[in-house]
XYZ file of C-alpha atoms in Angstrom:
618
model
C 177.066 -156.887 74.379
C 178.258 -154.417 77.026
C 176.452 -151.114 77.532
C 177.298 -148.094 79.651
C 175.184 -148.557 82.789
C 175.489 -144.870 83.750
C 174.169 -143.703 80.372
C 171.279 -146.144 80.569
C 170.436 -145.113 84.131
C 169.897 -141.545 82.914
C 167.660 -142.829 80.122
C 165.688 -145.081 82.490
C 165.603 -143.326 85.897
C 163.309 -146.008 87.351
C 166.277 -148.386 87.224
C 169.325 -148.186 89.463
C 172.890 -148.940 88.296
C 172.753 -152.257 90.141
C 169.448 -153.085 88.403
C 170.970 -152.451 84.977
C 174.058 -154.553 85.733
C 171.842 -157.380 87.046
C 169.674 -157.208 83.914
C 172.804 -157.351 81.746
C 173.915 -160.508 83.568
C 170.463 -162.083 83.227
C 170.411 -161.268 79.523
C 173.759 -162.979 78.963
C 172.673 -165.996 81.033
C 169.572 -166.550 78.869
C 171.254 -165.747 75.536
C 172.209 -169.385 75.102
C 173.395 -169.124 71.510
C 175.325 -165.894 72.261
C 173.906 -164.008 69.282
C 173.171 -160.911 71.365
C 169.405 -161.465 71.075
C 166.654 -163.059 73.155
C 163.661 -164.684 71.489
C 160.052 -164.627 72.708
C 160.300 -167.688 74.941
C 163.605 -166.594 76.508
C 162.196 -163.114 77.177
C 159.104 -164.505 78.895
C 161.216 -166.825 81.062
C 163.753 -164.265 82.232
C 161.114 -161.592 82.972
C 158.999 -164.005 85.030
C 161.951 -165.494 86.921
C 163.259 -162.011 87.722
C 159.880 -161.258 89.296
C 158.882 -158.260 87.182
C 155.506 -159.777 86.160
C 153.906 -163.171 85.586
C 151.547 -161.850 82.925
C 152.390 -163.224 79.473
C 150.170 -160.623 77.831
C 151.637 -157.633 79.717
C 155.124 -158.681 78.608
C 153.850 -159.251 75.072
C 152.105 -155.874 74.799
C 155.274 -154.001 75.786
C 157.487 -156.235 73.683
C 155.541 -155.263 70.539
C 156.518 -151.640 71.157
C 160.139 -152.362 72.052
C 161.349 -154.878 69.474
C 162.810 -153.562 66.235
C 163.596 -157.063 64.968
C 161.135 -158.545 62.451
C 161.236 -161.895 64.250
C 160.379 -160.304 67.616
C 163.837 -160.800 69.152
C 165.397 -158.052 71.274
C 168.922 -156.925 72.116
C 170.205 -155.915 75.559
C 169.135 -152.256 75.436
C 165.660 -153.225 74.208
C 165.498 -155.759 77.058
C 166.273 -153.013 79.583
C 163.666 -150.771 77.904
C 161.136 -153.625 78.242
C 161.821 -154.070 81.971
C 161.552 -150.311 82.511
C 158.141 -150.237 80.804
C 156.924 -153.120 82.954
C 158.084 -151.337 86.128
C 156.195 -148.240 85.018
C 153.071 -150.362 84.518
C 152.715 -149.498 80.850
C 150.193 -151.488 78.733
C 148.887 -153.235 81.829
C 145.778 -155.177 80.882
C 146.292 -154.349 77.186
C 144.653 -157.604 76.115
C 141.949 -157.721 78.780
C 138.535 -159.071 77.784
C 135.532 -156.732 77.615
C 132.151 -158.296 76.783
C 133.864 -161.370 75.294
C 135.976 -159.161 72.983
C 139.691 -158.403 73.041
C 140.919 -155.156 71.504
C 144.098 -155.539 69.434
C 146.118 -152.861 67.687
C 147.982 -152.907 64.382
C 151.743 -153.191 64.274
C 152.155 -149.411 64.445
C 149.171 -148.786 66.711
C 147.331 -147.043 63.854
C 144.446 -149.515 63.518
C 142.333 -151.428 65.980
C 140.364 -154.642 65.656
C 138.504 -156.839 68.075
C 138.851 -160.585 68.322
C 136.403 -162.904 70.030
C 137.558 -164.415 73.325
C 135.662 -167.691 72.818
C 137.028 -168.126 69.286
C 140.596 -167.610 70.515
C 140.043 -170.120 73.337
C 138.351 -172.796 71.225
C 140.717 -172.545 68.250
C 143.681 -172.817 70.619
C 142.088 -175.916 72.182
C 141.613 -177.399 68.717
C 145.290 -176.884 67.838
C 146.412 -178.397 71.156
C 144.242 -181.452 70.540
C 145.058 -182.212 66.895
C 148.796 -181.617 67.354
C 149.222 -183.535 70.571
C 152.159 -185.919 70.191
C 153.724 -184.056 67.229
C 157.459 -184.153 67.971
C 158.244 -181.046 65.924
C 156.204 -178.803 68.227
C 156.022 -180.856 71.440
C 157.924 -178.167 73.383
C 155.257 -175.569 72.489
C 152.215 -177.558 73.638
C 149.811 -177.150 75.196
C 149.433 -173.497 74.250
C 147.602 -171.636 77.045
C 144.003 -170.854 76.091
C 143.760 -167.729 78.258
C 146.613 -165.661 76.776
C 147.663 -164.325 73.376
C 150.493 -166.855 73.119
C 148.843 -168.648 70.185
C 149.749 -165.790 67.849
C 153.406 -165.811 68.866
C 153.589 -169.580 68.367
C 152.234 -169.124 64.830
C 154.873 -166.590 63.761
C 157.291 -169.081 62.181
C 154.537 -170.815 60.163
C 155.244 -174.338 61.464
C 152.016 -174.746 63.441
C 149.959 -173.263 60.597
C 151.534 -175.682 58.087
C 150.563 -178.587 60.321
C 147.062 -177.186 60.829
C 146.545 -177.083 57.043
C 147.664 -180.710 56.741
C 145.295 -181.693 59.539
C 142.391 -179.986 57.738
C 143.233 -181.313 54.257
C 145.808 -184.126 54.577
C 148.874 -184.115 52.305
C 148.342 -180.543 51.088
C 151.896 -179.713 52.203
C 154.898 -181.978 51.828
C 156.339 -181.395 55.286
C 159.808 -182.365 54.096
C 160.168 -178.822 52.727
C 159.027 -177.040 55.913
C 161.679 -175.339 58.068
C 161.608 -176.823 61.560
C 164.566 -175.409 63.486
C 163.753 -174.173 66.970
C 165.210 -170.717 66.318
C 164.341 -169.617 62.797
C 165.664 -166.489 61.156
C 163.414 -164.104 59.259
C 164.164 -165.730 55.898
C 163.137 -169.193 57.143
C 159.951 -167.749 58.626
C 159.094 -166.084 55.308
C 159.568 -169.402 53.482
C 157.275 -171.251 55.897
C 154.627 -168.557 55.731
C 154.803 -168.545 51.931
C 153.890 -172.220 52.165
C 151.062 -171.397 54.598
C 149.511 -168.649 52.481
C 149.813 -170.400 49.128
C 148.609 -173.733 50.543
C 145.664 -172.018 52.249
C 144.673 -170.580 48.868
C 144.992 -174.062 47.354
C 142.499 -175.587 49.802
C 139.978 -172.823 49.148
C 140.650 -170.281 51.902
C 140.172 -166.628 51.020
C 143.639 -165.211 51.676
C 143.484 -161.555 50.711
C 145.587 -158.749 52.183
C 147.705 -161.092 54.265
C 151.390 -161.730 53.606
C 154.209 -163.611 55.353
C 155.185 -160.428 57.191
C 151.733 -160.210 58.818
C 152.111 -163.671 60.313
C 155.688 -162.978 61.427
C 154.447 -159.784 63.099
C 151.872 -161.925 64.982
C 148.950 -159.897 63.615
C 146.214 -161.292 65.859
C 143.206 -160.312 63.759
C 144.576 -161.751 60.496
C 146.006 -164.935 62.043
C 142.789 -165.786 63.909
C 140.806 -165.259 60.704
C 143.172 -167.546 58.802
C 143.021 -170.230 61.513
C 139.208 -170.166 61.375
C 139.181 -170.580 57.608
C 141.543 -173.569 57.810
C 139.530 -175.252 60.589
C 136.268 -174.559 58.725
C 137.689 -176.041 55.527
C 138.657 -179.209 57.377
C 135.216 -179.555 58.951
C 133.185 -178.854 55.813
C 135.388 -180.870 53.438
C 133.906 -184.055 54.911
C 130.316 -183.054 54.154
C 130.113 -184.535 50.664
C 127.887 -187.147 49.098
C 131.021 -189.075 48.106
C 131.923 -189.546 51.784
C 128.320 -189.694 52.996
C 126.030 -191.238 50.328
C 123.271 -191.211 52.974
C 123.024 -187.425 52.473
C 120.809 -188.483 49.559
C 118.066 -188.779 52.180
C 118.066 -184.993 52.613
C 116.709 -184.353 49.109
C 113.435 -182.493 49.248
C 110.369 -183.436 47.226
C 110.926 -182.722 43.548
C 114.617 -181.910 44.051
C 117.161 -183.634 41.802
C 120.533 -184.911 42.979
C 122.262 -182.382 40.693
C 120.376 -179.551 42.382
C 121.274 -180.887 45.829
C 124.962 -181.185 44.936
C 125.080 -177.468 44.126
C 124.357 -176.598 47.759
C 127.299 -175.313 49.836
C 128.233 -177.523 52.838
C 126.895 -175.048 55.404
C 123.478 -175.108 53.701
C 123.577 -178.922 53.697
C 124.304 -178.796 57.446
C 121.181 -176.701 58.019
C 119.203 -179.147 55.877
C 120.555 -182.032 58.006
C 119.699 -180.217 61.238
C 116.127 -179.574 60.068
C 115.744 -183.147 58.818
C 116.258 -184.369 62.390
C 114.034 -181.664 63.881
C 111.245 -182.745 61.534
C 111.823 -186.418 62.383
C 111.409 -185.497 66.061
C 108.058 -183.795 65.290
C 109.537 -180.532 66.579
C 107.752 -177.468 65.198
C 110.790 -175.157 64.911
C 113.348 -175.014 62.087
C 116.889 -173.606 61.860
C 117.761 -171.046 59.179
C 121.086 -169.756 60.504
C 123.933 -170.547 62.893
C 123.253 -167.634 65.230
C 119.936 -166.517 66.705
C 118.071 -169.741 65.839
C 120.462 -171.650 68.119
C 120.955 -169.171 70.946
C 118.208 -170.481 73.241
C 119.482 -174.064 72.964
C 116.085 -175.621 72.272
C 116.895 -176.771 68.741
C 120.242 -178.195 69.900
C 118.507 -180.162 72.658
C 116.082 -181.772 70.203
C 118.776 -182.475 67.584
C 121.085 -184.224 70.044
C 118.232 -186.235 71.546
C 117.325 -187.336 68.042
C 120.842 -188.455 67.022
C 121.874 -190.007 70.405
C 118.738 -190.462 72.561
C 120.418 -192.860 74.978
C 122.939 -190.167 76.034
C 121.237 -186.856 75.333
C 117.972 -186.234 77.189
C 115.456 -183.464 76.656
C 116.041 -182.204 80.224
C 117.683 -178.926 79.092
C 114.260 -177.814 77.812
C 113.073 -177.634 81.422
C 115.847 -175.190 82.429
C 114.789 -171.553 82.011
C 118.210 -169.942 82.581
C 119.776 -169.891 79.088
C 123.394 -170.125 80.257
C 122.597 -173.070 82.525
C 120.646 -174.689 79.688
C 123.588 -174.190 77.325
C 125.917 -175.827 79.852
C 123.535 -178.819 80.141
C 123.574 -179.174 76.342
C 127.381 -179.114 76.293
C 127.454 -181.740 79.065
C 125.293 -183.905 76.793
C 127.793 -183.242 73.995
C 130.619 -184.280 76.303
C 128.864 -187.568 77.066
C 129.006 -188.467 73.350
C 132.558 -187.136 72.789
C 131.476 -183.999 70.929
C 132.155 -181.147 73.340
C 134.322 -179.053 71.073
C 134.403 -175.556 69.567
C 131.374 -174.190 71.449
C 131.074 -172.569 74.894
C 127.894 -171.789 76.796
C 128.520 -168.041 76.358
C 129.087 -168.432 72.620
C 125.891 -170.467 72.227
C 123.720 -167.938 74.054
C 125.510 -165.108 72.229
C 124.758 -166.742 68.870
C 128.382 -166.937 67.664
C 127.960 -168.113 64.024
C 131.509 -169.472 63.599
C 131.539 -171.605 66.743
C 127.970 -172.814 66.185
C 128.840 -173.829 62.614
C 131.942 -175.669 63.832
C 129.971 -177.454 66.566
C 127.170 -178.542 64.212
C 129.719 -179.749 61.624
C 131.505 -181.711 64.362
C 128.195 -183.304 65.396
C 127.461 -184.277 61.796
C 130.955 -185.650 61.178
C 130.692 -187.755 64.349
C 127.020 -188.808 64.304
C 125.305 -188.149 60.955
C 122.471 -190.473 62.118
C 121.139 -190.997 58.595
C 119.949 -194.439 57.499
C 122.524 -196.025 55.125
C 121.321 -196.417 51.532
C 120.505 -199.786 50.085
C 122.284 -200.853 46.907
C 119.173 -199.992 44.906
C 118.923 -196.528 46.464
C 122.568 -195.554 45.992
C 122.773 -192.894 43.252
C 125.461 -192.869 40.602
C 127.837 -190.117 41.663
C 130.399 -188.696 39.258
C 133.909 -189.154 40.702
C 135.976 -186.069 41.447
C 138.528 -187.064 38.826
C 135.937 -187.000 36.048
C 136.814 -184.952 32.992
C 136.573 -181.261 33.766
C 136.164 -181.620 37.541
C 139.812 -180.840 38.317
C 139.790 -177.894 35.948
C 136.619 -176.619 37.599
C 138.310 -176.911 41.003
C 141.376 -174.975 39.810
C 139.285 -172.219 38.200
C 137.146 -171.906 41.347
C 140.260 -171.413 43.482
C 141.743 -168.971 40.985
C 138.576 -166.846 40.816
C 138.381 -166.741 44.616
C 142.035 -165.650 44.762
C 140.970 -162.569 42.755
C 138.665 -161.698 45.672
C 135.476 -161.781 43.608
C 132.239 -161.191 45.515
C 130.457 -163.331 46.431
C 132.979 -166.162 46.578
C 132.618 -169.018 44.101
C 131.503 -172.403 45.431
C 129.783 -174.163 42.516
C 131.593 -172.901 39.417
C 128.908 -173.324 36.765
C 126.000 -172.246 38.968
C 127.872 -169.206 40.298
C 129.008 -167.983 36.861
C 125.633 -168.168 35.112
C 124.612 -164.532 35.749
C 127.914 -163.200 34.360
C 128.756 -160.997 37.360
C 131.681 -163.065 38.659
C 133.179 -163.329 35.169
C 132.855 -159.576 34.645
C 134.588 -158.912 37.970
C 137.367 -161.305 36.929
C 137.735 -159.575 33.542
C 138.006 -156.201 35.281
C 140.775 -157.506 37.553
C 142.712 -159.204 34.739
C 142.317 -156.257 32.328
C 141.771 -153.233 34.591
C 138.876 -150.921 33.690
C 137.819 -152.986 30.688
C 134.263 -153.417 31.987
C 131.792 -150.586 31.467
C 129.772 -151.241 34.589
C 126.869 -149.057 33.479
C 126.128 -151.771 30.897
C 125.927 -154.473 33.562
C 122.761 -155.618 35.358
C 123.561 -156.205 39.021
C 120.333 -156.060 41.002
C 119.431 -159.515 42.299
C 117.581 -161.648 41.457
C 118.450 -161.331 37.770
C 115.951 -162.514 35.175
C 117.182 -164.894 32.488
C 117.085 -161.974 30.034
C 119.408 -159.894 32.260
C 121.710 -162.913 32.793
C 121.939 -163.332 29.010
C 122.814 -159.652 28.572
C 125.644 -159.949 31.115
C 126.995 -163.190 29.663
C 126.845 -161.886 26.086
C 128.937 -158.951 27.317
C 131.427 -161.448 28.825
C 131.744 -163.180 25.419
C 132.168 -159.797 23.695
C 135.026 -158.870 26.056
C 136.663 -162.233 25.350
C 136.447 -161.643 21.608
C 137.928 -158.153 22.014
C 140.891 -159.770 23.797
C 141.315 -162.319 20.971
C 140.044 -165.322 22.958
C 139.146 -168.351 20.846
C 135.378 -168.424 21.410
C 134.058 -170.103 18.282
C 130.502 -171.270 18.842
C 130.117 -169.901 22.363
C 127.293 -167.532 23.249
C 126.095 -165.989 26.468
C 123.337 -168.600 26.625
C 125.955 -171.347 27.003
C 127.176 -169.780 30.256
C 123.629 -169.161 31.509
C 122.688 -172.786 30.703
C 125.825 -174.063 32.505
C 127.434 -175.675 29.458
C 130.454 -177.152 31.224
C 132.831 -177.556 28.281
C 132.287 -174.087 26.821
C 132.336 -172.351 30.221
C 135.580 -174.100 31.189
C 137.103 -173.057 27.861
C 136.271 -169.399 28.445
C 137.487 -169.347 32.059
C 140.713 -171.092 31.063
C 141.499 -168.391 28.500
C 140.790 -165.712 31.094
C 143.119 -167.389 33.593
C 145.824 -167.762 30.944
C 145.409 -164.074 30.038
C 145.959 -163.225 33.700
C 149.218 -165.209 33.793
C 150.466 -163.678 30.541
C 149.611 -160.089 31.478
C 151.262 -160.437 34.893
C 154.426 -161.816 33.288
C 154.438 -159.043 30.670
C 154.098 -156.320 33.301
C 156.984 -157.720 35.341
C 159.206 -158.291 32.316
C 158.315 -154.832 30.966
C 157.899 -156.249 27.488
C 155.276 -155.173 25.012
C 154.725 -158.328 23.006
C 152.563 -161.152 24.271
C 154.193 -164.130 25.999
C 153.451 -167.398 24.208
C 153.447 -171.030 25.317
C 156.707 -171.412 23.400
C 158.259 -168.561 25.438
C 157.328 -170.323 28.681
C 158.731 -173.658 27.492
C 161.960 -171.969 26.381
C 162.293 -170.162 29.722
C 161.818 -173.411 31.666
C 164.442 -175.243 29.593
C 166.943 -172.398 30.037
C 166.399 -172.326 33.819
C 166.958 -176.092 34.026
C 170.210 -175.734 32.066
C 171.286 -172.841 34.291
C 170.904 -175.156 37.300
C 173.241 -177.731 35.741
C 170.568 -180.265 34.721
C 170.015 -181.637 31.241
C 166.294 -182.492 31.134
C 164.065 -180.596 28.701
C 160.423 -180.406 27.742
C 159.059 -179.923 24.248
C 155.581 -178.724 25.251
C 153.143 -178.803 28.158
C 151.952 -182.167 26.797
C 155.423 -183.735 26.941
C 154.966 -187.258 28.441
C 158.263 -186.957 30.349
C 156.653 -184.345 32.628
C 154.715 -187.091 34.433
C 157.740 -188.042 36.581
C 157.779 -184.595 38.232
C 161.555 -184.369 37.828
C 161.492 -181.589 35.238
C 159.621 -179.285 37.627
C 162.138 -180.085 40.369
C 164.943 -179.238 37.930
C 163.267 -175.876 37.174
C 163.037 -175.122 40.910
C 166.700 -176.073 41.344
C 167.652 -173.666 38.547
C 165.638 -170.872 40.178
C 167.293 -171.357 43.556
C 170.188 -173.809 43.798
C 169.940 -175.967 46.915
C 166.177 -175.558 47.353
C 165.606 -179.211 46.328
C 166.880 -181.936 48.632
C 167.636 -184.648 46.071
C 167.535 -187.306 48.793
C 163.755 -186.819 48.778
C 163.395 -187.500 45.040
C 163.280 -190.582 42.824
C 163.453 -191.026 39.025
C 159.632 -191.131 39.122
C 159.179 -194.301 37.078
C 156.216 -195.626 39.096
C 152.970 -193.747 39.713
C 153.703 -193.529 43.443
C 157.217 -192.183 42.888
C 155.980 -189.688 40.300
C 153.235 -188.544 42.702
C 155.767 -187.966 45.497
C 158.026 -185.961 43.176
C 155.061 -183.855 42.027
C 153.903 -183.259 45.606
C 157.425 -182.219 46.585
C 157.688 -179.836 43.612
C 154.368 -178.154 44.447
C 155.360 -177.557 48.086
C 158.797 -176.203 47.140
C 157.166 -173.853 44.613
C 154.841 -172.535 47.322
C 157.822 -172.122 49.632
C 159.392 -169.801 47.047
C 156.155 -167.786 46.914
C 154.315 -169.345 43.949
C 150.532 -169.551 43.966
C 149.836 -173.063 42.704
C 146.321 -174.456 42.245
C 147.044 -177.806 40.608
C 147.354 -181.094 42.522
C 150.047 -183.797 42.116
C 147.697 -185.967 40.022
C 147.560 -183.207 37.397
C 151.320 -183.503 36.862
C 151.339 -187.310 36.876
C 148.500 -187.369 34.335
C 150.252 -184.677 32.222
C 147.360 -182.214 32.043
C 148.706 -179.476 29.723
C 146.632 -176.566 31.054
C 147.602 -177.351 34.617
C 151.275 -177.687 33.680
C 151.160 -174.292 31.960
C 149.806 -172.645 35.114
C 152.625 -174.257 37.132
C 155.388 -173.041 34.809
C 153.715 -169.625 34.491
C 153.654 -169.264 38.291
C 157.326 -170.270 38.562
C 158.255 -167.829 35.805
C 156.452 -165.089 37.738
C 158.297 -165.899 40.977
C 161.668 -166.005 39.192
C 161.058 -162.543 37.718
C 160.114 -161.240 41.169
C 163.279 -162.798 42.647
C 165.383 -161.064 40.021
C 163.680 -157.694 40.512
C 164.259 -157.937 44.273
């Protein structure tokens, strides 16, 4: 790409004609694929080698204002504009740290947020550690912990996909992830569709973030997403299925059912206090911030779980930062120095303290194993209704209800979450003046709310024979699941109707017919008769639907006829990841397809139907 050096010299008087010609030569030298564009890495290299600056963040800050390309690439004139800005000293120190905070601006400079320096450093360290040796991203590692490079490395979605699989293994079938070193915008969108929809599927709250936000390297949103993924991975292991010895944390008079309703972070606090009590220490921990900032409780906890490595010496140190460093040296001696810095401990950073405590628990729970007689009977996750409860929990959280749902039946019993969901599915249906909101709600007020929920369901022609508000308040699993299912189905149907601009309701038969027509359109002959069709277990029908939606999206070399359970599982897992790649929000798991669960299959086809309508409208 040749430009008129004289014209450019007038536009950028800080640069001489010789400078512009030299920059043009450097641009061509680094444009290895000769597409007239330099990517982020090439830009950083040429700017540093040319001696304009060695600061990654100064280059990055100016680049955000120069690049007009959605993927952050720049052409020759933009490259010259970038160099001119650097010579003028623009945006110098734009990402400097002030009181452990970094100020970041929105894409158009119209909004500002702060991100925490320690969180950026520790999350970057975590990614470097868990992805060490991964051949797909070996050339990107280690990512520097003292720059904003992490956000640029996340733009194409590849690192975030791998982070999700590290947190919750096998969530994403990596065979469908784009891996090329230089991705175009379309490939980045596909990867980030997988990221966002998979993050929702593992329970992250992904609201107001789209593929374009990740591609734009939105620091505030990406760091928040990374934290949620890391947190999910840490807390997922704190279950009584994986740690039956958690049974020892039950308090006097508490039943196992009551204990199992506790969120993992509350269980962590219970575990922490169990060890403080065992050490005859008078203090207790009620949060992950101020109760940990002086380091005393940490010192006692670590001495209790690993006394041979972790002494009580930090208690003798009066300087809090020095004490915090002594505690982290103890953590290092037992292989647990991760997530937390001395500054973050003294500052009471709740995210990093939570991560550190979870890491301690996952490494050294230090609870006496149960004897055979003590071991309680624990209902397996695959028990009837458990998978449905998981799917409905994820779906409700995707609606951004407040507070978020953790234990479905416990969290729905006052009716407020269900009323919020109704109001989002059928806008303005709830007359909020009729609703009791002030906590804590008496049983009478809970019944009033839940009776109103049932009334709204009846008004929308839900099948609610025999269900009353008391059934929700009393956590009747079967009846509550039945109501939530009909609300979720109503959401799917209404969304499809609004996109299709059709007045009449969409039936199960309509969805089945649509799926069969899409399969035929893609040149395949398989059909389904209903969402209970036994042939669905192989996963092939869903792959045929995806092929009909976008020819070429399925690599048939990755599929099998699905005759065995393992082959059917792999087909189902592949289909789910491809659907997310196309932008579908999918909450079911491969086992749901293999076991032919009709409700789950309906949500899958409904989501695909929604994506196909969006593809056509675009």
